[in-house]
Tab-separated table of C-alpha atoms in Angstrom:
chain	number	residue	atom	x	y	z
A	1	MET	CA	-0.088	0.033	0.105
A	2	SER	CA	1.571	3.474	-0.993
A	3	ILE	CA	-0.214	6.563	0.499
A	4	SER	CA	1.336	9.854	0.256
A	5	VAL	CA	-0.279	13.105	1.734
A	6	GLY	CA	0.672	16.466	2.771
A	7	TYR	CA	1.330	16.814	6.588
A	8	TYR	CA	0.062	19.875	8.273
A	9	PRO	CA	1.608	19.536	12.070
A	10	GLY	CA	0.063	22.380	13.896
A	11	CYS	CA	1.731	24.628	16.319
A	12	SER	CA	1.380	22.193	19.389
A	13	GLY	CA	3.156	19.604	17.794
A	14	SER	CA	6.309	21.128	18.309
A	15	GLY	CA	5.058	22.224	21.651
A	16	THR	CA	2.919	20.832	24.016
A	17	SER	CA	1.833	17.906	22.145
A	18	VAL	CA	5.235	16.687	20.662
A	19	GLU	CA	4.403	13.091	21.415
A	20	TYR	CA	1.109	13.292	19.576
A	21	ASP	CA	3.402	14.490	16.382
A	22	LYS	CA	6.023	12.105	17.077
A	23	SER	CA	3.816	9.178	17.359
A	24	THR	CA	1.525	10.145	14.493
A	25	ARG	CA	4.660	10.120	12.297
A	26	ALA	CA	5.990	6.738	13.514
A	27	VAL	CA	2.600	5.250	12.876
A	28	CYS	CA	2.123	6.708	9.697
A	29	LYS	CA	5.305	5.296	8.547
A	30	LYS	CA	4.662	1.837	10.009
A	31	LEU	CA	1.326	1.578	8.215
A	32	GLY	CA	2.888	2.604	5.026
A	33	ILE	CA	1.579	6.333	4.648
A	34	GLU	CA	4.207	8.894	3.490
A	35	LEU	CA	3.497	12.449	5.322
A	36	ASN	CA	5.225	15.325	3.275
A	37	ASP	CA	5.532	18.090	5.548
A	38	ILE	CA	4.086	21.279	4.006
A	39	ASP	CA	7.211	23.564	3.635
A	40	ASP	CA	7.158	26.688	5.861
A	41	TRP	CA	3.764	26.133	7.054
A	42	SER	CA	2.192	28.888	9.347
A	43	CYS	CA	-0.271	29.045	12.275
A	44	CYS	CA	-4.152	28.668	11.274
A	45	GLY	CA	-5.069	30.986	13.902
A	46	SER	CA	-6.565	28.464	16.154
A	47	THR	CA	-9.645	29.654	17.934
A	48	PRO	CA	-8.595	33.177	18.758
A	49	ALA	CA	-8.503	34.165	14.906
A	50	HIS	CA	-12.029	33.010	14.204
A	51	THR	CA	-13.209	34.611	17.419
A	52	VAL	CA	-11.871	38.128	16.149
A	53	ASN	CA	-12.521	37.893	12.341
A	54	HIS	CA	-13.691	35.193	10.060
A	55	THR	CA	-11.826	36.456	6.915
A	56	LEU	CA	-8.561	36.878	8.962
A	57	SER	CA	-9.222	33.241	10.353
A	58	ALA	CA	-9.787	31.749	6.746
A	59	ALA	CA	-6.748	33.962	5.070
A	60	LEU	CA	-4.213	32.691	7.807
A	61	SER	CA	-5.470	28.856	7.167
A	62	ALA	CA	-5.684	29.481	3.422
A	63	ARG	CA	-1.823	30.311	3.336
A	64	ASN	CA	-1.005	26.571	4.200
A	65	LEU	CA	-3.486	25.164	1.433
A	66	VAL	CA	-2.106	27.288	-1.228
A	67	LEU	CA	1.622	26.469	0.095
A	68	ALA	CA	0.576	22.705	-0.118
A	69	ALA	CA	-0.969	22.850	-3.519
A	70	LYS	CA	2.105	24.952	-4.748
A	71	GLN	CA	4.303	21.949	-3.317
A	72	GLY	CA	2.179	19.628	-5.184
A	73	GLN	CA	-0.051	17.924	-2.436
A	74	GLU	CA	-3.896	17.635	-3.488
A	75	GLU	CA	-4.696	16.595	0.211
A	76	VAL	CA	-3.405	17.537	3.639
A	77	VAL	CA	-3.850	15.766	6.794
A	78	THR	CA	-3.653	17.259	10.223
A	79	PRO	CA	-3.614	15.619	13.687
A	80	CYS	CA	-5.301	18.569	15.458
A	81	PRO	CA	-8.892	19.064	15.387
A	82	SER	CA	-8.517	22.692	15.764
A	83	CYS	CA	-6.152	23.165	13.022
A	84	LEU	CA	-8.714	20.610	11.056
A	85	ALA	CA	-11.696	22.804	11.660
A	86	ASN	CA	-10.025	26.152	10.818
A	87	LEU	CA	-8.427	24.645	7.412
A	88	ARG	CA	-11.772	22.921	6.466
A	89	THR	CA	-13.794	26.290	7.101
A	90	ALA	CA	-10.935	28.248	5.247
A	91	SER	CA	-11.179	25.382	2.363
A	92	ARG	CA	-15.040	25.940	2.023
A	93	LYS	CA	-14.978	29.703	2.036
A	94	ILE	CA	-12.326	29.775	-0.795
A	95	GLU	CA	-14.624	27.544	-2.936
A	96	ASP	CA	-17.331	30.117	-2.361
A	97	GLU	CA	-16.551	32.247	-5.349
A	98	THR	CA	-18.133	35.347	-3.894
A	99	TYR	CA	-15.923	34.812	-0.754
A	100	ARG	CA	-12.597	33.748	-2.046
A	101	PRO	CA	-11.575	37.612	-3.310
A	102	LYS	CA	-11.760	38.684	0.492
A	103	VAL	CA	-9.287	35.994	1.328
A	104	GLU	CA	-7.206	36.537	-1.567
A	105	ALA	CA	-7.020	40.394	-0.632
A	106	LEU	CA	-5.556	39.528	2.639
A	107	LEU	CA	-3.191	36.918	1.159
A	108	ASP	CA	-2.406	39.084	-1.260
A	109	GLU	CA	-2.470	35.830	-3.711
A	110	SER	CA	-4.710	33.776	-5.828
A	111	CYS	CA	-6.511	30.749	-3.617
A	112	GLU	CA	-7.756	28.993	-6.788
A	113	LYS	CA	-5.265	26.225	-6.156
A	114	ALA	CA	-5.535	25.010	-2.696
A	115	ALA	CA	-5.348	21.681	-1.040
A	116	THR	CA	-8.171	19.728	0.710
A	117	VAL	CA	-7.994	18.654	4.254
A	118	ALA	CA	-8.668	15.558	6.712
A	119	SER	CA	-7.623	14.557	9.966
A	120	THR	CA	-4.953	11.769	10.173
A	121	LEU	CA	-7.346	9.591	11.982
A	122	GLN	CA	-9.679	9.729	9.228
A	123	LEU	CA	-6.808	8.899	6.748
A	124	ILE	CA	-6.125	5.873	9.035
A	125	VAL	CA	-9.527	4.837	8.933
A	126	GLU	CA	-10.482	5.196	5.460
A	127	LYS	CA	-7.258	4.541	3.489
A	128	VAL	CA	-5.570	1.843	5.849
A	129	GLY	CA	-8.716	0.072	7.603
A	130	MET	CA	-9.397	-1.863	10.409
A	131	ASP	CA	-8.685	-5.285	8.722
A	132	ALA	CA	-5.161	-3.885	7.492
A	133	ILE	CA	-4.456	-2.766	11.338
A	134	LYS	CA	-5.751	-5.973	12.836
A	135	LYS	CA	-3.108	-7.860	10.647
A	136	ALA	CA	-0.611	-5.429	11.380
A	137	VAL	CA	-1.137	-5.749	15.242
A	138	VAL	CA	2.052	-7.533	16.692
A	139	LYS	CA	1.362	-6.545	20.484
A	140	PRO	CA	-2.338	-7.063	21.100
A	141	LEU	CA	-3.560	-4.267	23.990
A	142	LYS	CA	-5.715	-7.194	25.509
A	143	ASP	CA	-6.702	-6.538	29.151
A	144	LEU	CA	-6.577	-2.883	28.846
A	145	ASN	CA	-9.836	-0.902	29.629
A	146	VAL	CA	-9.584	2.337	27.419
A	147	ALA	CA	-12.356	5.124	27.119
A	148	CYS	CA	-12.189	6.868	24.005
A	149	TYR	CA	-12.554	10.824	23.987
A	150	TYR	CA	-12.869	12.744	20.636
A	151	GLY	CA	-13.768	16.138	22.087
A	152	CYS	CA	-16.087	18.425	20.937
A	153	ILE	CA	-15.116	19.392	17.099
A	154	MET	CA	-13.160	16.458	15.881
A	155	ASN	CA	-16.626	15.435	14.077
A	156	ARG	CA	-18.872	18.761	14.625
A	157	PRO	CA	-20.480	20.499	12.938
A	158	PRO	CA	-21.223	17.141	10.938
A	159	GLU	CA	-21.770	19.515	7.734
A	160	LEU	CA	-18.606	20.793	8.005
A	161	MET	CA	-16.531	17.631	9.271
A	162	GLN	CA	-18.105	14.974	7.011
A	163	PHE	CA	-16.650	12.116	8.970
A	164	ASP	CA	-17.658	9.568	11.411
A	165	ASP	CA	-20.819	10.401	13.827
A	166	SER	CA	-21.407	13.654	15.362
A	167	GLU	CA	-22.611	12.291	18.625
A	168	ASN	CA	-21.440	8.911	18.915
A	169	PRO	CA	-18.259	8.675	16.975
A	170	MET	CA	-16.585	5.568	16.620
A	171	ALA	CA	-13.413	5.798	14.528
A	172	MET	CA	-11.021	5.720	17.673
A	173	ASP	CA	-13.077	2.967	19.381
A	174	ASN	CA	-12.930	0.833	16.303
A	175	ILE	CA	-9.383	1.255	15.919
A	176	MET	CA	-8.472	0.323	19.875
A	177	GLU	CA	-10.783	-2.633	19.340
A	178	ALA	CA	-8.690	-3.616	16.177
A	179	CYS	CA	-5.463	-3.441	18.464
A	180	GLY	CA	-7.269	-6.025	20.886
A	181	ALA	CA	-8.114	-3.302	23.636
A	182	THR	CA	-11.528	-3.777	25.515
A	183	VAL	CA	-13.490	-0.204	24.757
A	184	LEU	CA	-15.604	1.228	27.231
A	185	PRO	CA	-18.995	2.721	26.629
A	186	PHE	CA	-17.969	6.804	26.950
A	187	PRO	CA	-20.920	8.675	27.308
A	188	LEU	CA	-19.019	12.135	27.263
A	189	LYS	CA	-17.188	11.293	23.832
A	190	VAL	CA	-17.986	14.876	22.599
A	191	GLU	CA	-18.338	16.808	25.694
A	192	CYS	CA	-16.167	19.930	25.811
A	193	CYS	CA	-13.139	19.669	28.161
A	194	GLY	CA	-12.808	23.686	28.843
A	195	ALA	CA	-10.839	24.226	25.602
A	196	ALA	CA	-8.305	27.182	25.590
A	197	GLY	CA	-10.072	28.200	28.982
A	198	GLY	CA	-6.950	26.982	31.293
A	199	MET	CA	-5.064	30.307	31.439
A	200	PRO	CA	-7.734	32.845	31.403
A	201	ARG	CA	-10.592	30.730	33.306
A	202	LYS	CA	-9.126	27.719	34.947
A	203	ASP	CA	-12.571	27.354	36.944
A	204	LEU	CA	-14.147	26.376	33.543
A	205	VAL	CA	-11.592	23.761	32.671
A	206	THR	CA	-11.663	22.090	36.065
A	207	GLU	CA	-15.498	21.708	36.197
A	208	LEU	CA	-15.697	20.483	32.518
A	209	SER	CA	-12.487	18.139	32.629
A	210	GLY	CA	-13.672	17.087	36.117
A	211	ARG	CA	-16.789	15.935	34.670
A	212	LEU	CA	-15.049	13.815	31.953
A	213	LEU	CA	-12.569	12.267	34.680
A	214	ASP	CA	-15.667	11.355	37.366
A	215	VAL	CA	-17.421	9.318	34.466
A	216	ALA	CA	-14.098	7.782	33.039
A	217	ALA	CA	-13.436	6.667	36.561
A	218	SER	CA	-16.765	5.411	37.289
A	219	LEU	CA	-16.609	2.989	34.320
A	220	ASN	CA	-13.286	1.925	35.540
A	221	THR	CA	-11.017	3.344	32.694
A	222	GLU	CA	-7.583	2.418	32.930
A	223	ILE	CA	-6.392	4.897	29.918
A	224	ILE	CA	-8.323	7.517	28.297
A	225	VAL	CA	-7.427	7.879	24.549
A	226	THR	CA	-7.437	11.286	22.975
A	227	ALA	CA	-6.962	12.666	19.196
A	228	CYS	CA	-6.790	16.376	20.324
A	229	PRO	CA	-3.859	18.497	21.799
A	230	LEU	CA	-6.112	20.621	23.844
A	231	CYS	CA	-8.081	17.744	25.426
A	232	GLN	CA	-5.092	15.968	26.266
A	233	MET	CA	-3.569	19.049	28.003
A	234	ASN	CA	-6.605	19.733	29.947
A	235	LEU	CA	-7.083	16.268	31.176
A	236	ASP	CA	-3.366	15.011	31.508
A	237	LEU	CA	-1.315	18.166	32.124
A	238	ARG	CA	-3.828	19.789	34.360
A	239	GLN	CA	-5.291	16.674	36.230
A	240	GLY	CA	-3.666	17.632	39.448
A	241	GLN	CA	-5.519	21.282	38.941
A	242	VAL	CA	-8.709	19.448	38.349
A	243	ASN	CA	-8.153	17.267	41.640
A	244	ARG	CA	-7.102	20.075	43.943
A	245	ALA	CA	-10.336	22.003	42.426
A	246	ASN	CA	-12.633	19.173	43.205
A	247	GLY	CA	-11.226	17.220	45.912
A	248	THR	CA	-10.506	14.071	43.843
A	249	SER	CA	-7.133	12.220	43.430
A	250	TYR	CA	-7.214	10.701	40.255
A	251	ASP	CA	-4.423	9.391	38.271
A	252	ILE	CA	-5.696	8.263	34.965
A	253	PRO	CA	-3.512	8.145	32.035
A	254	VAL	CA	-4.208	10.241	29.111
A	255	VAL	CA	-2.767	9.359	25.867
A	256	TYR	CA	-2.991	9.690	22.089
A	257	PHE	CA	-4.554	6.981	19.823
A	258	THR	CA	-1.526	7.007	18.107
A	259	GLN	CA	0.626	6.249	20.958
A	260	LEU	CA	-1.375	3.107	21.830
A	261	LEU	CA	-1.593	2.236	18.214
A	262	GLY	CA	2.003	2.722	17.748
A	263	LEU	CA	2.668	0.284	20.859
A	264	ALA	CA	0.501	-2.320	19.430
A	265	LEU	CA	2.081	-2.233	16.057
A	266	GLY	CA	5.406	-2.969	17.774
A	267	LEU	CA	6.686	0.538	18.131
A	268	SER	CA	8.728	1.247	21.396
A	269	ALA	CA	7.619	3.378	24.317
A	270	GLU	CA	10.588	5.895	23.094
A	271	GLU	CA	9.085	5.712	19.448
A	272	VAL	CA	5.659	7.013	20.740
A	273	GLY	CA	6.943	9.773	23.219
A	274	LEU	CA	5.492	7.947	26.468
A	275	SER	CA	8.024	9.744	28.623
A	276	LYS	CA	6.431	13.206	27.502
A	277	LEU	CA	3.157	12.105	29.413
A	278	VAL	CA	2.506	13.995	32.888
A	279	VAL	CA	0.655	11.011	34.457
A	280	ASP	CA	2.568	8.117	33.615
A	281	PRO	CA	1.008	5.256	31.887
A	282	THR	CA	3.631	2.903	32.272
A	283	PRO	CA	2.692	1.098	35.218
A	284	ARG	CA	-0.801	0.172	33.794
A	285	LEU	CA	0.621	-0.726	30.417
A	286	ARG	CA	3.561	-2.871	31.965
A	287	PHE	CA	0.498	-4.811	33.891
A	288	ALA	CA	-1.311	-5.322	30.736
A	289	GLY	CA	1.653	-6.813	29.064
A	290	VAL	CA	1.732	-4.508	26.441
A	291	LEU	CA	5.326	-2.803	27.672
B	1	MET	CA	-33.483	38.595	38.179
B	2	GLU	CA	-32.438	41.398	35.644
B	3	THR	CA	-35.125	42.499	33.454
B	4	ILE	CA	-34.733	43.671	30.010
B	5	PRO	CA	-36.950	46.484	28.617
B	6	LEU	CA	-38.173	45.131	25.070
B	7	ASN	CA	-39.198	48.314	23.720
B	8	SER	CA	-37.472	50.156	20.709
B	9	PRO	CA	-35.824	46.969	18.962
B	10	ASP	CA	-32.574	48.177	17.179
B	11	LYS	CA	-33.350	46.810	13.549
B	12	GLU	CA	-30.078	47.579	12.420
B	13	PHE	CA	-28.307	45.009	14.661
B	14	ILE	CA	-30.435	42.462	13.952
B	15	ARG	CA	-29.975	42.943	10.039
B	16	GLU	CA	-26.086	43.164	10.741
B	17	VAL	CA	-26.040	40.021	13.060
B	18	GLN	CA	-27.984	38.128	10.096
B	19	GLU	CA	-25.859	39.646	7.370
B	20	ARG	CA	-22.539	38.601	9.085
B	21	SER	CA	-23.282	35.004	10.072
B	22	GLY	CA	-25.467	34.272	7.090
B	23	GLN	CA	-27.785	32.933	9.324
B	24	ASN	CA	-31.541	33.625	9.685
B	25	VAL	CA	-32.101	34.139	13.322
B	26	LEU	CA	-35.578	34.809	13.008
B	27	THR	CA	-36.279	31.042	12.720
B	28	CYS	CA	-35.195	30.254	16.015
B	29	TYR	CA	-38.344	29.105	17.985
B	30	GLN	CA	-36.713	28.915	21.447
B	31	CYS	CA	-36.795	25.177	21.641
B	32	GLY	CA	-33.686	25.243	24.147
B	33	ASN	CA	-32.117	22.497	22.445
B	34	CYS	CA	-29.052	24.531	22.271
B	35	THR	CA	-29.180	25.472	26.119
B	36	ALA	CA	-29.816	22.144	27.158
B	37	GLY	CA	-26.432	20.892	25.360
B	38	CYS	CA	-24.399	23.937	26.155
B	39	PRO	CA	-21.470	22.601	28.443
B	40	TYR	CA	-20.801	26.308	29.328
B	41	ASN	CA	-24.431	26.878	30.395
B	42	PHE	CA	-23.339	26.863	34.287
B	43	ALA	CA	-20.965	29.887	33.925
B	44	TYR	CA	-23.197	31.800	31.292
B	45	ASP	CA	-24.891	34.900	32.387
B	46	ILE	CA	-27.331	34.531	29.440
B	47	SER	CA	-28.241	31.215	28.226
B	48	VAL	CA	-27.407	30.770	24.597
B	49	SER	CA	-31.361	30.370	23.758
B	50	ARG	CA	-31.878	33.657	25.575
B	51	VAL	CA	-29.050	35.241	23.684
B	52	MET	CA	-30.823	34.309	20.313
B	53	ARG	CA	-33.933	35.730	21.392
B	54	LEU	CA	-32.339	38.909	22.559
B	55	VAL	CA	-30.896	38.966	18.969
B	56	GLN	CA	-34.479	38.712	17.565
B	57	LEU	CA	-35.645	41.364	19.748
B	58	GLY	CA	-32.948	43.942	18.615
B	59	GLN	CA	-31.243	44.191	22.148
B	60	ARG	CA	-27.725	44.993	21.084
B	61	GLU	CA	-26.470	46.261	24.491
B	62	ALA	CA	-27.751	43.539	26.383
B	63	VAL	CA	-26.013	40.952	23.937
B	64	LEU	CA	-22.697	42.542	23.367
B	65	LYS	CA	-22.059	43.197	27.056
B	66	SER	CA	-22.971	39.445	28.183
B	67	HIS	CA	-20.357	37.568	29.567
B	68	SER	CA	-21.817	34.278	27.671
B	69	ILE	CA	-20.372	35.434	24.002
B	70	TRP	CA	-16.618	35.561	25.610
B	71	LEU	CA	-17.070	32.241	27.545
B	72	CYS	CA	-18.549	30.170	24.395
B	73	ALA	CA	-15.605	27.735	23.227
B	74	SER	CA	-17.028	27.227	19.878
B	75	CYS	CA	-17.865	23.391	20.670
B	76	GLN	CA	-20.523	23.238	18.109
B	77	SER	CA	-22.914	21.579	20.493
B	78	CYS	CA	-25.649	24.192	19.806
B	79	THR	CA	-24.971	24.074	16.211
B	80	THR	CA	-24.973	20.520	15.753
B	81	ARG	CA	-28.273	19.973	17.493
B	82	CYS	CA	-30.372	23.002	16.122
B	83	PRO	CA	-33.542	21.552	14.648
B	84	ASN	CA	-33.747	24.685	12.194
B	85	ASN	CA	-30.057	24.324	10.994
B	86	ILE	CA	-29.202	27.719	12.643
B	87	ASP	CA	-25.430	27.953	12.756
B	88	VAL	CA	-25.620	29.190	16.565
B	89	ALA	CA	-21.856	28.835	17.425
B	90	LYS	CA	-21.165	30.993	14.118
B	91	ILE	CA	-23.661	33.264	15.627
B	92	MET	CA	-21.687	33.438	19.002
B	93	ASP	CA	-18.621	33.932	17.007
B	94	VAL	CA	-20.236	36.877	15.140
B	95	LEU	CA	-21.402	38.576	18.356
B	96	ARG	CA	-17.867	38.247	19.622
B	97	HIS	CA	-16.717	39.977	16.571
B	98	MET	CA	-19.300	42.840	17.297
B	99	ALA	CA	-18.336	43.141	20.873
B	100	ARG	CA	-14.627	43.656	20.188
B	101	GLU	CA	-15.318	46.497	17.407
B	102	ALA	CA	-17.689	48.014	19.902
B	103	GLY	CA	-15.055	48.000	22.569
B	104	TYR	CA	-16.715	45.639	25.106
B	105	ALA	CA	-14.839	43.007	26.832
B	106	THR	CA	-16.743	41.783	29.807
B	107	GLU	CA	-14.273	38.663	30.129
B	108	ARG	CA	-11.056	40.730	30.083
B	109	ASN	CA	-8.597	37.701	30.613
B	110	ILE	CA	-9.948	35.636	27.945
B	111	LYS	CA	-9.634	38.948	25.374
B	112	ALA	CA	-6.497	39.276	26.452
B	113	PHE	CA	-5.373	35.560	26.114
B	114	GLY	CA	-6.675	35.623	22.470
B	115	ASP	CA	-5.007	38.965	21.827
B	116	ALA	CA	-1.506	37.352	23.023
B	117	PHE	CA	-2.128	34.479	20.972
B	118	LEU	CA	-2.434	36.462	17.653
B	119	GLU	CA	0.441	38.652	18.546
B	120	SER	CA	2.454	35.758	18.674
B	121	VAL	CA	1.416	34.410	15.309
B	122	GLU	CA	1.619	37.750	13.856
B	123	LYS	CA	5.332	38.068	15.119
B	124	HIS	CA	6.787	34.509	14.504
B	125	GLY	CA	4.400	33.071	11.724
B	126	ARG	CA	3.808	30.258	14.359
B	127	VAL	CA	2.773	30.235	17.955
B	128	TYR	CA	5.469	30.866	20.617
B	129	GLU	CA	4.011	29.311	23.686
B	130	LEU	CA	6.266	30.695	26.199
B	131	GLY	CA	5.853	34.167	24.492
B	132	VAL	CA	2.035	33.801	25.054
B	133	THR	CA	2.376	33.186	28.473
B	134	ALA	CA	4.752	36.077	29.029
B	135	SER	CA	2.599	38.517	26.955
B	136	TYR	CA	-0.635	37.345	28.765
B	137	VAL	CA	0.731	37.814	32.140
B	138	CYS	CA	1.960	41.264	31.270
B	139	LYS	CA	-1.513	42.129	29.857
B	140	THR	CA	-3.209	40.936	32.974
B	141	GLY	CA	-0.835	41.146	35.719
B	142	ARG	CA	-1.938	37.481	36.980
B	143	PHE	CA	1.754	36.386	37.469
B	144	TRP	CA	0.951	33.058	39.199
B	145	THR	CA	-1.303	31.808	36.295
B	146	ASP	CA	-0.404	28.151	35.958
B	147	ILE	CA	2.990	28.214	38.177
B	148	ASP	CA	2.017	25.205	39.473
B	149	LEU	CA	2.284	23.616	36.106
B	150	ALA	CA	6.138	24.246	35.995
B	151	PRO	CA	7.075	21.345	37.825
B	152	ALA	CA	5.149	18.878	35.519
B	153	MET	CA	5.942	20.476	32.264
B	154	LEU	CA	9.781	21.633	32.626
B	155	PRO	CA	11.354	18.170	32.914
B	156	LYS	CA	9.585	17.220	29.857
B	157	ASN	CA	10.891	19.352	27.551
B	158	LYS	CA	7.705	20.374	26.018
B	159	LEU	CA	8.014	23.953	25.877
B	160	SER	CA	10.339	25.539	23.292
B	161	ILE	CA	12.698	27.944	24.675
B	162	LYS	CA	12.901	29.743	21.202
B	163	PRO	CA	10.215	30.932	19.111
B	164	HIS	CA	9.538	28.780	15.815
B	165	GLU	CA	10.329	31.329	13.220
B	166	ILE	CA	9.422	30.635	9.855
B	167	ARG	CA	10.717	32.216	6.723
B	168	GLY	CA	7.413	33.441	5.798
B	169	LYS	CA	6.655	35.281	8.825
B	170	GLU	CA	6.702	38.546	6.837
B	171	HIS	CA	4.002	37.081	4.771
B	172	VAL	CA	1.831	36.152	7.997
B	173	SER	CA	2.378	39.578	9.227
B	174	GLU	CA	1.184	41.106	6.128
B	175	ILE	CA	-1.954	39.391	6.493
B	176	PHE	CA	-2.570	40.883	9.842
B	177	LYS	CA	-1.538	44.349	8.558
B	178	ARG	CA	-3.860	44.404	5.312
B	179	PHE	CA	-6.596	42.918	7.726
B	180	ARG	CA	-6.233	45.919	9.860
B	181	GLU	CA	-5.864	48.671	7.169
B	182	ARG	CA	-9.038	47.411	5.126
B	183	ASP	CA	-11.523	47.310	8.078
B	184	ILE	CA	-13.085	44.314	6.590
B	185	ALA	CA	-15.438	43.951	9.640
B	186	LYS	CA	-18.157	45.297	7.725
B	187	GLU	CA	-17.884	43.363	4.375
B	188	ASN	CA	-17.282	39.879	6.449
B	189	ARG	CA	-19.922	37.363	6.445
C-alpha cells in the first residue's frame, strides 16, 4: 500500500503535544503512509483568529492550503482537530467564488489552487482500514480498559467535518478494538473539556474536565485515549489542578490514540513518546503486558 | 433577576447579525436544544437560547455586553443540535466580533489571552507558547497563572525556549496588517 499526503503538524506539535506529532509520524510510517510536511507552514490562527474575524481566520489557514498545492499536494492531513476545523472552514470559504476574493485580498495571492483537508484519524480509518490494522498488530492491547474521548470538534459540526458520527463517533473505538483493547462505552465522548480556558478561566476547565474524569473513573477506565492536543493537555497536564479544585485524586493516564496504536504495531515506548506524558501510563501498560 | 426592557428593537443590529453570520436568526423558536446541550451554561450570565431571543428582539447592548459570548468555546454542540439548522456557534462568534469592535470585553482575561496568541502568530508565523504566556501575564498582571504546572512541564521539555520562526513570517504579518488597514469587519460574512 502506498499512500502519500501533505502533512500539517500544527503549532502544538512542536510544543505541548510533541508526542502526538512523533507518534503520528511513526504510526503512519509503519502503516505505509508517507507524510510530506508543508514547507514553511504557518499557524492556522486557532480559536483566537476566528473569534476576531472570519476572513482573517480563513486567510491565515488558506496560506497553508495554497502552499501545499504549490508543493504538489492535493490533500493535507492534520492530527489536530482545531487546525482541522480552521483549515476546512477556510477551504469551504475559498470554494465560494463570492467569498474567495476577500481571502485573496488579505493573502495577496490567488487561492484557486488549494489543497483539501482531512484528519490523520480519518486517513487511517478510510485509507488503511481496520482489517489492515488487525493484521499489523504484533502486540495486542489485551487486558486494557480504554475510554475513547474525541473532544467537541473532531466531528462537529457534521456538515463541515463530513466524517464519523457527530454524537457517537466510533473511529478511535474501532481502532482500539482492532488493537485488542476493551473499549468502554464512554458517554461524554464529544463533550467539551474546557478548551483554551486553562489560562484565562481555569475554573471552567476544572469543572468540565472534572466531569470527564469523574465519568471515566466510574467506568473503571484504565486509560483515556484522545485525538486532540488541547483535550489531552487539559486532562493530563491539568489533572492535578482538576483534582485540587474538585477534591478528587485521579491518576488516569491520558494518551494519544497514535501512541497506543503505535505500541500495538510494535513501536517502542520511546518511538511513541510515552515519557512526555504527565500521568505516567507505564505501570498500567506493563501490567497489561503491552510494555 | 435582571429584566430587559423590550421596547425599541434595534433593527440595524438584527440585520447586521444576520448578514455577518449568514444565518436567519428569526427561525429560532426557542426550543432550548442549544441551551440544554451547552457545556458552558453553568457559567453563562445569559443562556444561549436567550441570547438568540435577544438578538431577535434587537437588544444590542444586552447581547454585546454579556459574558456568555466570551465564554462560548465554539464546541459546536448548539450548531450540531439545532433543529432549524441555525449555525448558533457562528452567531456567537459574530457577536464576539461585534463586541470587540464596539470596545466591550466583559471577560478581559479571555480577550487578553486571544490577543496574546494572535500577536505571537503575527510576529513569528507560528505560536510561541512561552511568549504567549509572558504576554498574557503582562496584559493581565496574573503572575501566578499556571505556575503550579511548571514542575510537571519543565522536565518534559515540552515548551520550546525559542520561538519557531518561519521564512514566511513577513507574509503572515502582512495578512494581519492588511486586515487592519482594510477594516473588513463590515464586509465580513
